[in-house]
Coordinates of C-alpha atoms and ligand atoms in Angstrom, one line a residue:
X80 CA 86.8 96.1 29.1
X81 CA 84.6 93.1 30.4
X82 CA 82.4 94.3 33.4
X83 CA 82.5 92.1 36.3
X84 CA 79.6 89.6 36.2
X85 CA 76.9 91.1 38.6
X86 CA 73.7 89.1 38.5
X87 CA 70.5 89.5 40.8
X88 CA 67.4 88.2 41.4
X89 CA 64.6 90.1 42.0
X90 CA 61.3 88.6 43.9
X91 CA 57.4 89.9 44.3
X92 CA 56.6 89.2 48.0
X93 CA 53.0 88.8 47.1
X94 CA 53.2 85.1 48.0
X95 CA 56.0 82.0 48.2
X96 CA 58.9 81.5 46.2
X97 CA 57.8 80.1 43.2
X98 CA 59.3 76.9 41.3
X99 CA 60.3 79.4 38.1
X100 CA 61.5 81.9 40.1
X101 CA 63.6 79.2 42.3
X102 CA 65.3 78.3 38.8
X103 CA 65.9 81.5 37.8
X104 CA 67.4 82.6 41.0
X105 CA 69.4 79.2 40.6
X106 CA 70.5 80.2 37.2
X107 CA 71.8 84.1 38.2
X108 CA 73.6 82.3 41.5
X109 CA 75.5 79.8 39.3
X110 CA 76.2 82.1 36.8
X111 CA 77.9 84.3 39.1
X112 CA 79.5 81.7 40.8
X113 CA 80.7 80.0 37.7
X114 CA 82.4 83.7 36.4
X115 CA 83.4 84.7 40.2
X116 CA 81.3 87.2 40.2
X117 CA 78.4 88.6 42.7
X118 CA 74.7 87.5 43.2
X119 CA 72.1 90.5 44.6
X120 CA 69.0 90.0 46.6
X121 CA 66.1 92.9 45.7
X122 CA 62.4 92.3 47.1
X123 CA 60.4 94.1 44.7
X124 CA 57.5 95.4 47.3
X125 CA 56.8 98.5 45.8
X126 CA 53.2 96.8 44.9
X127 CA 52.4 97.9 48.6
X128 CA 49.0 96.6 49.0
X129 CA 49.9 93.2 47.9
X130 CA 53.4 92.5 50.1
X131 CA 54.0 91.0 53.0
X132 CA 57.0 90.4 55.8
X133 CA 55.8 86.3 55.3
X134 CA 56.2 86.5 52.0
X135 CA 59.4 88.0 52.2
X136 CA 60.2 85.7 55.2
X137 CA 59.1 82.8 52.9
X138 CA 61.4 83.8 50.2
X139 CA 64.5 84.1 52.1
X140 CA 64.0 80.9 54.0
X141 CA 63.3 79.2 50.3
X142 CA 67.4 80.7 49.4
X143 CA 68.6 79.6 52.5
X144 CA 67.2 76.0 52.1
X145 CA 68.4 75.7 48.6
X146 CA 71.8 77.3 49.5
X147 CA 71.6 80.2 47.0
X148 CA 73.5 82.2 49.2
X149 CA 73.7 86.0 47.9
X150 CA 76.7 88.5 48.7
X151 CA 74.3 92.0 48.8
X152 CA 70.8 92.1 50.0
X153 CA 68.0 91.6 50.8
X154 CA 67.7 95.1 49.5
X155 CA 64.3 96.9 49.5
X156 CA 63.0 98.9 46.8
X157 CA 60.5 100.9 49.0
X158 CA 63.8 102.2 51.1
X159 CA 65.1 103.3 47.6
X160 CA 62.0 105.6 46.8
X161 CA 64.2 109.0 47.8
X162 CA 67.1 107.8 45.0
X163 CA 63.6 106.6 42.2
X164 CA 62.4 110.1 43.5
X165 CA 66.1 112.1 42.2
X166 CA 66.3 110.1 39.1
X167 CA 62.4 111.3 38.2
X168 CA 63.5 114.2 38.9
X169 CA 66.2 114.3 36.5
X170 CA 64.7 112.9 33.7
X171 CA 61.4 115.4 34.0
X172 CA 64.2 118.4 34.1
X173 CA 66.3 116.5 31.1
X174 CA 63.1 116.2 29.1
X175 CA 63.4 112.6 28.7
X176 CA 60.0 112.1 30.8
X177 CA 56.7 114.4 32.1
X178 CA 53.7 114.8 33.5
X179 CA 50.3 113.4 32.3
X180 CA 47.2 114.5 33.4
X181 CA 44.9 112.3 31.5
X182 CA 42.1 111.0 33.7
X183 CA 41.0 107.3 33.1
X184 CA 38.2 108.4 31.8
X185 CA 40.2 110.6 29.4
X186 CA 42.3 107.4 28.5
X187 CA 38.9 104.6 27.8
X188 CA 37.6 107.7 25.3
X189 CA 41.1 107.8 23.7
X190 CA 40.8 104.0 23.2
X191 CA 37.5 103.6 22.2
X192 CA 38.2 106.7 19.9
X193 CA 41.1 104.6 18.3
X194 CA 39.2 101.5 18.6
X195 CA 36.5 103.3 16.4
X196 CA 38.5 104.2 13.6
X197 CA 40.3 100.5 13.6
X198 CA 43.8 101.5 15.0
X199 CA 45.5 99.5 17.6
X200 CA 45.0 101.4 21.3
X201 CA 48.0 102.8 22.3
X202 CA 48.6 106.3 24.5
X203 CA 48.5 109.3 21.8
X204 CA 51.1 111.4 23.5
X205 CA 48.9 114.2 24.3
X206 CA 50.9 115.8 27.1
X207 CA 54.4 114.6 25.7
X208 CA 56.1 118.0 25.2
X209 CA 57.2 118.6 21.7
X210 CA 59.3 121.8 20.0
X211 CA 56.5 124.7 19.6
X212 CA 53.4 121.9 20.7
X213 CA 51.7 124.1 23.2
X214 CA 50.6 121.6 25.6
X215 CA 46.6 121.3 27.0
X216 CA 46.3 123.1 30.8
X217 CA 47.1 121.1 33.6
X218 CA 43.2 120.7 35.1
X219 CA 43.0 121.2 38.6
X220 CA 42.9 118.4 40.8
X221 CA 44.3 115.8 39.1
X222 CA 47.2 114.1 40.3
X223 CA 49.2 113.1 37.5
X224 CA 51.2 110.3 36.3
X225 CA 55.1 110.9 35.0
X226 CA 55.5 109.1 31.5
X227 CA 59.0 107.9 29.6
X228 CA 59.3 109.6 26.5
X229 CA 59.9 106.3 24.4
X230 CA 61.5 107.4 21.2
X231 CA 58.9 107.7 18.7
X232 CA 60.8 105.9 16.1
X233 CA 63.5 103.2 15.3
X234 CA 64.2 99.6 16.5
X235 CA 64.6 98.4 20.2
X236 CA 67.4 95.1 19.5
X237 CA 69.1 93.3 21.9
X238 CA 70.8 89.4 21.6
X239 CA 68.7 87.9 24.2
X240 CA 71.3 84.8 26.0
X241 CA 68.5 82.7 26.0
X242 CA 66.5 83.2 22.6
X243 CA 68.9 85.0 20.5
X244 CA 68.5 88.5 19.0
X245 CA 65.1 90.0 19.4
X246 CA 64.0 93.5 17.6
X247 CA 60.9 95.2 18.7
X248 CA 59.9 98.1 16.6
X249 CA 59.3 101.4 18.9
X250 CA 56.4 102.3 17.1
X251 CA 55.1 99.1 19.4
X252 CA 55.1 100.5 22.5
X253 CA 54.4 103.7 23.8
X254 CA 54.6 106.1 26.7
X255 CA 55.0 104.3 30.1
X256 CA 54.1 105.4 33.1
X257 CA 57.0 105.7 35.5
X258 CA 55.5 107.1 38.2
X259 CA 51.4 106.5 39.3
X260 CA 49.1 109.0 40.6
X261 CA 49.8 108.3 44.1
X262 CA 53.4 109.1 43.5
X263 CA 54.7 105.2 43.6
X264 CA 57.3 104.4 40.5
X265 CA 56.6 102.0 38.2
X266 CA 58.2 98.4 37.9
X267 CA 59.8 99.1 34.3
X268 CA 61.2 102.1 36.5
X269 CA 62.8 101.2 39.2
X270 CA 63.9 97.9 37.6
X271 CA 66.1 99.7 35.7
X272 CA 67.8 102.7 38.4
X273 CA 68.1 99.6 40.8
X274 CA 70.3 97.2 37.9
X275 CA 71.8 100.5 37.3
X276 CA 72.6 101.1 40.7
X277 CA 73.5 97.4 41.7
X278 CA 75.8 97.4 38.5
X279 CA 74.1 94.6 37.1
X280 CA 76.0 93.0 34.4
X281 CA 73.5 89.7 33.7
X282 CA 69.9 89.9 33.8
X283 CA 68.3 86.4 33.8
X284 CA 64.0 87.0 34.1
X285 CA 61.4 84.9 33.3
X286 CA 59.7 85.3 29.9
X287 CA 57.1 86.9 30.9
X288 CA 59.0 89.9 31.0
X289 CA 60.4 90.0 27.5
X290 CA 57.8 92.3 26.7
X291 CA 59.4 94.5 29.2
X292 CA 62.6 94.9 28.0
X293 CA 62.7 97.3 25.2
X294 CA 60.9 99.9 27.8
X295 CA 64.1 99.3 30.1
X296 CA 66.3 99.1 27.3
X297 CA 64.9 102.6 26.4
X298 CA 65.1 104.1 29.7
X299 CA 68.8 102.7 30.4
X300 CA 69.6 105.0 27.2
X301 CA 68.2 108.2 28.1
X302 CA 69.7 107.5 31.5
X303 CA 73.3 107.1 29.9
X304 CA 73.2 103.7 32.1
X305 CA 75.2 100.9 30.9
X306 CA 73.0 98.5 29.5
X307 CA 73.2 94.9 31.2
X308 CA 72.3 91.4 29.1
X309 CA 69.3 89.8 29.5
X310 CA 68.6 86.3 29.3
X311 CA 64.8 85.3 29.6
X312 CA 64.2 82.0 30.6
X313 CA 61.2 80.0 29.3
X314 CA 58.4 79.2 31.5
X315 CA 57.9 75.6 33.1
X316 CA 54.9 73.7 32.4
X317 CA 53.2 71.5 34.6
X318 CA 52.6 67.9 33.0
X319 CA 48.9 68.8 32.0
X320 CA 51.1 70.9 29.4
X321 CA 49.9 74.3 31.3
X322 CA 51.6 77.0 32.7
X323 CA 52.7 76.1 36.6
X324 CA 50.8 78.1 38.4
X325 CA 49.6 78.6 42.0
X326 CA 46.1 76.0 41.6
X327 CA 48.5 73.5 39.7
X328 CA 50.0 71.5 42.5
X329 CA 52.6 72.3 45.1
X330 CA 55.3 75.2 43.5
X331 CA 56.3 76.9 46.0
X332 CA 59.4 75.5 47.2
X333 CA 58.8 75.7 50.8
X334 CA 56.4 73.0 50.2
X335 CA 59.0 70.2 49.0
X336 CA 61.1 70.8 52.3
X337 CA 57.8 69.7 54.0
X338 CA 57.4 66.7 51.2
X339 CA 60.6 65.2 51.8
X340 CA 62.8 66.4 49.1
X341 CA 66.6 67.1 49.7
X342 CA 67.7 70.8 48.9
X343 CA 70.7 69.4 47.0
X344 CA 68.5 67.0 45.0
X345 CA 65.9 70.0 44.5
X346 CA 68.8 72.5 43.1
X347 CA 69.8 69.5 41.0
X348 CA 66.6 69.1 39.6
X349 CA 65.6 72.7 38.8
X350 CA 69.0 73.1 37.6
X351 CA 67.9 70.5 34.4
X352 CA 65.0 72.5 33.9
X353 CA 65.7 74.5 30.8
X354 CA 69.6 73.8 31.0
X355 CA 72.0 70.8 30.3
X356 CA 75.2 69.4 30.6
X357 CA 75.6 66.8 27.8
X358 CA 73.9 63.9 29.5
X359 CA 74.1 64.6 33.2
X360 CA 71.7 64.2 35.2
X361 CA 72.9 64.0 38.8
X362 CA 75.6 66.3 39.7
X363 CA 77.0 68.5 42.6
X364 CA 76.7 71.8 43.4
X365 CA 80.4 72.5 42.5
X366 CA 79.8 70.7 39.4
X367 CA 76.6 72.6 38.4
X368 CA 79.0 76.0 39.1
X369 CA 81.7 74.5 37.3
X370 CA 80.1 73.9 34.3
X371 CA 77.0 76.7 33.9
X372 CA 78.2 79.4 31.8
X373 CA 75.2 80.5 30.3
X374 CA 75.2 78.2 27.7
X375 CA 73.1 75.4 26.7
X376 CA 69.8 77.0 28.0
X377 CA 66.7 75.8 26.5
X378 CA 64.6 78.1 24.2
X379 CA 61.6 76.1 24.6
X380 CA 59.4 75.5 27.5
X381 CA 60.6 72.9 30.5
X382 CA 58.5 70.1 32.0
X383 CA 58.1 69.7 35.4
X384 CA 58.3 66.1 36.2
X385 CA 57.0 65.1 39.7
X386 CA 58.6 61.3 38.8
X387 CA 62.1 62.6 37.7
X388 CA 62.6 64.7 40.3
X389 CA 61.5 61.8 43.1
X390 CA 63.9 59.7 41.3
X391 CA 66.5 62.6 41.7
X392 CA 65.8 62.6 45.4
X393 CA 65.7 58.8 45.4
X394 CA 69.5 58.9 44.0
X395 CA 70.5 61.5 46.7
X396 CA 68.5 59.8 49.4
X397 CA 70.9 57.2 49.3
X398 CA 73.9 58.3 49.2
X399 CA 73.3 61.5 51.8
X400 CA 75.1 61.4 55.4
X401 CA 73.3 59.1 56.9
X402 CA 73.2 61.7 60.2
X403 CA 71.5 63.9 58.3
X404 CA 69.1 61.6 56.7
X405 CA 68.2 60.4 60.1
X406 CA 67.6 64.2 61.8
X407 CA 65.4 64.8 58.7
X408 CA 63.2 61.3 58.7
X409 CA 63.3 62.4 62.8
X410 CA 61.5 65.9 62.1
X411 CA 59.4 64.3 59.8
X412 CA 58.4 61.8 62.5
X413 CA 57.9 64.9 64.9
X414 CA 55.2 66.1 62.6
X415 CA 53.4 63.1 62.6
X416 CA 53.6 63.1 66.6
X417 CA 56.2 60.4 67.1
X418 CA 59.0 60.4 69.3
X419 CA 61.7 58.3 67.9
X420 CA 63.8 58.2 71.1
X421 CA 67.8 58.1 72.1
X422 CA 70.2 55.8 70.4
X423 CA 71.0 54.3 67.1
X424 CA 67.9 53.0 66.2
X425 CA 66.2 55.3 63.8
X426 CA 69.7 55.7 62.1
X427 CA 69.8 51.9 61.5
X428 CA 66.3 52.3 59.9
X429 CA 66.8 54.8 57.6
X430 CA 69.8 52.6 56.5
X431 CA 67.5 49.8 56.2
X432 CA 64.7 51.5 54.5
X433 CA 66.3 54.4 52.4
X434 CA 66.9 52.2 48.9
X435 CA 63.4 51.8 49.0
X436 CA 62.2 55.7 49.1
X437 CA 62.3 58.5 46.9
X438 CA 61.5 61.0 49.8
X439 CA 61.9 61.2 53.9
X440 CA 58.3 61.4 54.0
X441 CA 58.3 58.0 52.6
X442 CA 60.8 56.7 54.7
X443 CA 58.9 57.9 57.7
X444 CA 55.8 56.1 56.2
X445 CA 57.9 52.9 56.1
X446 CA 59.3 53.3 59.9
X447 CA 56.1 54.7 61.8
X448 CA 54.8 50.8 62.0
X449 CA 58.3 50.5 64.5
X450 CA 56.7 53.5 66.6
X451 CA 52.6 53.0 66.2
X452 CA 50.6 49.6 65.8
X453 CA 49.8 48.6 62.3
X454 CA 47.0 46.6 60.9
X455 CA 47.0 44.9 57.6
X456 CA 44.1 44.8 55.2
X457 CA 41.7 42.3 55.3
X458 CA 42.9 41.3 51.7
X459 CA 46.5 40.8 53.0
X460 CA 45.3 38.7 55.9
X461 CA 43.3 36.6 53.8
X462 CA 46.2 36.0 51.2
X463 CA 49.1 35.6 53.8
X464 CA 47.5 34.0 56.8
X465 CA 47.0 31.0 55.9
X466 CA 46.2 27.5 57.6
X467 CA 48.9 26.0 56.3
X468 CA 51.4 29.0 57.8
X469 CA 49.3 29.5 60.7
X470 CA 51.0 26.0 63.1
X471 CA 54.6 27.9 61.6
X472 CA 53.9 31.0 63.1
X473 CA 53.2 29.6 66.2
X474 CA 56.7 27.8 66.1
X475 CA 58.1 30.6 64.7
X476 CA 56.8 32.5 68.1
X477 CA 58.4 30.2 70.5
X478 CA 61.5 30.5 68.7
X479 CA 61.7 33.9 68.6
X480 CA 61.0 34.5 72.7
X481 CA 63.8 32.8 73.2
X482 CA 66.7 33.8 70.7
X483 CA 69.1 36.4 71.2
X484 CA 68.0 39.3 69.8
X485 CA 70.1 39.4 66.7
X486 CA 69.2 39.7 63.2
X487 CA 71.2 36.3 62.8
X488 CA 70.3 34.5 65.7
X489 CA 66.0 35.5 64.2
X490 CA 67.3 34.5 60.9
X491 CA 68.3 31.0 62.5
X492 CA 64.9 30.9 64.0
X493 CA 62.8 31.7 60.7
X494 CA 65.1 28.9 58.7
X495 CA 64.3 26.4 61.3
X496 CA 60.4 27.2 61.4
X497 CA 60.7 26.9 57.4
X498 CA 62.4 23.3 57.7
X499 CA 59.9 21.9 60.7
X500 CA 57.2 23.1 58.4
X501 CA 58.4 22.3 54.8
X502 CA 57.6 25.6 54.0
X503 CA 59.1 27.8 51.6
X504 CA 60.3 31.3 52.7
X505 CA 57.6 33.6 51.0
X506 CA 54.8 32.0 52.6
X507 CA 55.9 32.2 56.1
X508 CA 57.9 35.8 55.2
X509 CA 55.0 37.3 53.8
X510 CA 52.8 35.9 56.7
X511 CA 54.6 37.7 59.4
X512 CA 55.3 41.1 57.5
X513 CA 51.4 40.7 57.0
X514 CA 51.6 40.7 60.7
X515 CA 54.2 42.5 62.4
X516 CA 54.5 45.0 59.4
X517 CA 50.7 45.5 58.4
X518 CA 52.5 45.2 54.6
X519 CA 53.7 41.8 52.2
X520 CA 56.7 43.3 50.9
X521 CA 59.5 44.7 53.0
X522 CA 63.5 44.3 53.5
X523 CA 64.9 40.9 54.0
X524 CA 62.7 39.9 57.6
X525 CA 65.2 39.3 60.1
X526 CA 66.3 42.6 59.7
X527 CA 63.2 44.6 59.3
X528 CA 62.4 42.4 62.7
X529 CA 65.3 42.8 65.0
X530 CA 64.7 46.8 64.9
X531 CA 61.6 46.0 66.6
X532 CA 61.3 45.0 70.4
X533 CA 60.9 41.2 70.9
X534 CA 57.9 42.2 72.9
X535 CA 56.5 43.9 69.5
X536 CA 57.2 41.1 67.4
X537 CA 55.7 38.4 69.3
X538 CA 52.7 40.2 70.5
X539 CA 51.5 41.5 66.6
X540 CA 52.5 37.6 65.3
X541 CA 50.5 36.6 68.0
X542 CA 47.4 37.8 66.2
X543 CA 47.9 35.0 63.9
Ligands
LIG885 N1 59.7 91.4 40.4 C1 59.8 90.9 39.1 C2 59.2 89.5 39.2 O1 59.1 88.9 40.2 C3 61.2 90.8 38.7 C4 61.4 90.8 37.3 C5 62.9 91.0 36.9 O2 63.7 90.1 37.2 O3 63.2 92.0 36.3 O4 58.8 88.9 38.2

C-alpha cells in the first residue's frame, strides 16, 4: 500500500527564513500539492537559548508572503517534550538506548587517548550495556546524557530522491546523544518521533543533513517507525561560488519583499533552483504543482543569480494586475515618505513605467521625480542644454501654458517647437527630460509629461 504523501518542513528560529530553506519548504509544498497530499509546519526551537518569537514571526510571515500555505502547524517541538520524554523512556526500558555518565573531561581524554594511538575519535561505548559487561558506577553528581545504541555493525542504505542510493557503513558513526545533560533531546531525536508522529511520508532537507540520516534511519528501526524517504537538496551558492550564507548578501526572504520582488516571481525563481521543467522558465503556481513530482532535481549545487531572478520579476512585473502593482509601488513610495494621493494617477505611472523595471523599488525610483524635485547632473546639463535648444525650450514653454493638458495636445506642442526650430526630436526631447526629469532617457515625452502638473512642467523647463 502507498502511504499518503505527508511532507513537512521544519525551520530553526535562530534567525530569518533563509533562501535554501525557502526552496526547500517550496519543494515539500509542491510536492504535496502535486500528489494531493499534506504539508506540516514544525519550528524546531528546542535550541532554547538561540530562538526567538521574531524569528518564528519572521518565518511564518516569509510562508505567508510566498503563499506556501501549510494544512498542520505551526507545531512546536518544545510543547512535545512530555511525548520525546515517553519515547526516551521506552527506548532506555527496551534497551535500545542508556545513560552516559562520561564527563567532558572523560570524553577529550578518550579522544586524545585514540588520537594517540592513530585511530579515528569516536565514543568507545563505555556505558553501552552489553550481555555479562558489568558496567563502571554511576559517579555521583553527574547528570548524564541518554545515548542511541547504534548497531555496532552492518550498512545504513537508503535511495536518496535527490542523489540516488547512499550507504554509510555503521562502524562510521557511533553512539548519539539523544538526550543532553540538562534533560533537552537531541535534534537527530526528536526529528525522528516528530516525522513519526506527523506521518511523514517525504523528507526533503538540505544537504547538510545527509550526514544525519543514517542516525535517524537507525533510530526509526529500533522504534519500529515506518521509515519516510529523504531527498536532500544541494546547497545554493552565491555567485562568488560560496556557500549563501548570512554575510553573503541579502538571503533571507523577507528582505526581497522590501527590495521589490513579486512573491509569485520569487517562488518561480527558487522553484528553478535545483529543479527543472524541460526549458521553462517562467511558469505559474498551478503549473509548478502540476508538473513537480520529485523528479528532475539537480544533484549538483544551484547558483543564485541576482540578474535572472530581476529578469524573472521584470517578466511578472509586467504582466501583474496592474491594482496590485500600483498598491505595491504605493507602499514603496510610503517608505520613502511620499504620499502619492487620490485618483488614477500613480496607476497610469506604473503602466507607463513598469516595461522599464525589474523591481517596484525601481519603479518607484522612476516615479518619485512626479512627487519630489529633481536635479540633473551637471554632465547632463552640459550635454542636453544646449544654445542651440535653449530659444526651443522657451517656445516649447509658451506652448505648453496654453495647451490642453493632453498627452496629444503636448505632443502637438513639442512637434511644432521641433519645426519652428529645425530641430530634430532628440535634442529638444533629451533637453527637457534633462530638465523636467533630472534624467536623458525616459518613455516617449509627452507622456512621461502629461502625468506631471502643467505647473511642474513649466516651472523645472523654466530652469533652462
Ligand atoms: N531544523 C533543521 C534545519 O533547520 C531541520 C532539518 C530537517 O529538515 O530535518 O535545518
Amino acid at each position: 500500500m502507498t502511504r499518503k504523501v505527508r511532507t513537512r518542513i521544519a525551520p530553526s528560529p535562530t534567525g530569518f527564513l533563509h533562501l535554501g530553506t525557502a526552496r526547500t519548504a517550496l519543494f515539500s509544498w509542491a510536492y504535496a500539492r502535486h500528489f494531493g497530499g499534506e504539508f506540516v509546519l514544525r519550528i524546531e526551537d528546542t535550541d532554547v537559548a538561540r530562538s526567538t518569537q521574531d524569528s518564528v514571526d519572521q518565518i511564518l510571515a516569509s510562508m505567508n508572503w510566498l503563499g506556501l500555505g501549510y494544512d498542520e502547524g505551526p507545531i512546536y517541538q518544545m510543547q512535545r517534550l512530555e511525548r520525546y520524554n515517553t519515547v526516551i523512556a521506552q527506548m532506555l526500558a527496551a534497551g535500545t538506548a542508556y545513560h552516559c555518565y562520561c564527563t567532558p573531561q572523560e570524553l577529550d581524554e578518550m579522544r586524545e587517548a585514540q588520537r594517540a594511538r592513530g585511530e579515528k575519535t569516536h565514543y568507545d561505548g563505555r556505558w553501552r550495556p552489553a550481555p555479562g559487561k558489568v558496567l563502571p558506577v554511576a559517579p555521583e553528581g553527574v547528570p548524564p546524557v541518554v545515548r542511541f545504541c547504534n548497531p555496532p555493525d552492518g550498512e545504513v542504505t537508503w535511495n536518496d530522491l535527490v542523489k540516488g542510493p547512499i550507504t554509510i557503513s555503521n562502524r562510521e558513526i557511533d553512539d548519539l546523544i539523544i538526550v543532553r545533560p540538562d534533560g533537552v533531546p537531541t535534534y537527530n531525536f526528536c526529528v525522528v518521533v516528530d516525522d513519526w508522529d506527523m506521518n511523514i511520508s517525504h523528507v526533503f532537507r538540505g544537504d547538510e543533513h545527509v550526514n544525519n540520516t543514517p542516525w535517524q534511519i537507525n533510530i526509526f528501526n529500533a522504534l519500529g517507525a515506518p521509515l519516510p524517504l529523504f531527498g536532500h537538496v544541494p546547497v545554493i551558492l552565491g555567485d562568488d561560488g560560496q556557500k549563501l550564507s548570512k554575510r553573503r548578501g541579502a538571503v533571507s526572504v523577507t528582505a526581497y519583499e522590501e527590495a521589490g520582488y513579486l512573491p509569485e516571481a520569487m517562488l518561480n525563481y527558487l522553484a528553478r533552483l535545483g529543479w527543472s521543467h524541460g526549458d521553462e522558465e517562467l511558469f505559474s503556481r498551478e503549473q509548478l504543482v502540476q508538473w513537480f513530482d520529485g523528479e528532475h532535481l539537480s544533484k549538483s549545487p544551484a547558483q543564485w543569480d541576482p540578474a535572472k531572478l530581476n529578469w524573472v520579476n521584470a517578466n511578472y512585473i509586467k504582466v501583474i494586475d496592474e491594482v496590485r502593482l500600483t498598491q505595491l509601488v504605493e507602499a514603496q513610495l510610503v517608505r520613502r515618505g511620499i504620499e502619492a494621493g487620490k485618483g488614477d494617477r500613480l496607476q497610469r505611472l506604473c503602466a507607463l513605467f513598469k516595461d522599464r523595471c525589474a523591481t517596484t523599488v525601481e519603479l518607484a525610483d522612476w516615479i518619485g521625480m512626479y512627487f519630489v524635485d529633481v536635479h540633473a547632473s551637471a554632465e547632463d546639463l552640459t550635454a542636453h542644454l544646449t544654445d542651440a535648444v535653449r530659444p526651443a525650450l522657451k517656445t516649447l514653454c509658451g506652448k505648453l501654458d496654453a495647451v490642453e493638458w493632453t498627452r496629444a495636445a503636448i505632443g502637438v506642442a513639442i512637434k511644432e517647437t521641433l519645426a519652428a526650430h529645425s530641430l530634430k526630436m532628440p535634442q529638444l526631447a533629451q533637453a527637457a527630460r534633462v530638465l523636467v526629469c533630472g534624467r536623458a532617457q525616459t518613455p516617449s515625452l509627452d507622456a512621461v509629461l502629461e502625468l506631471f502638473s502643467r505647473e511642474t512642467v513649466l516651472l523645472r523647463l523654466q530652469r533652462a
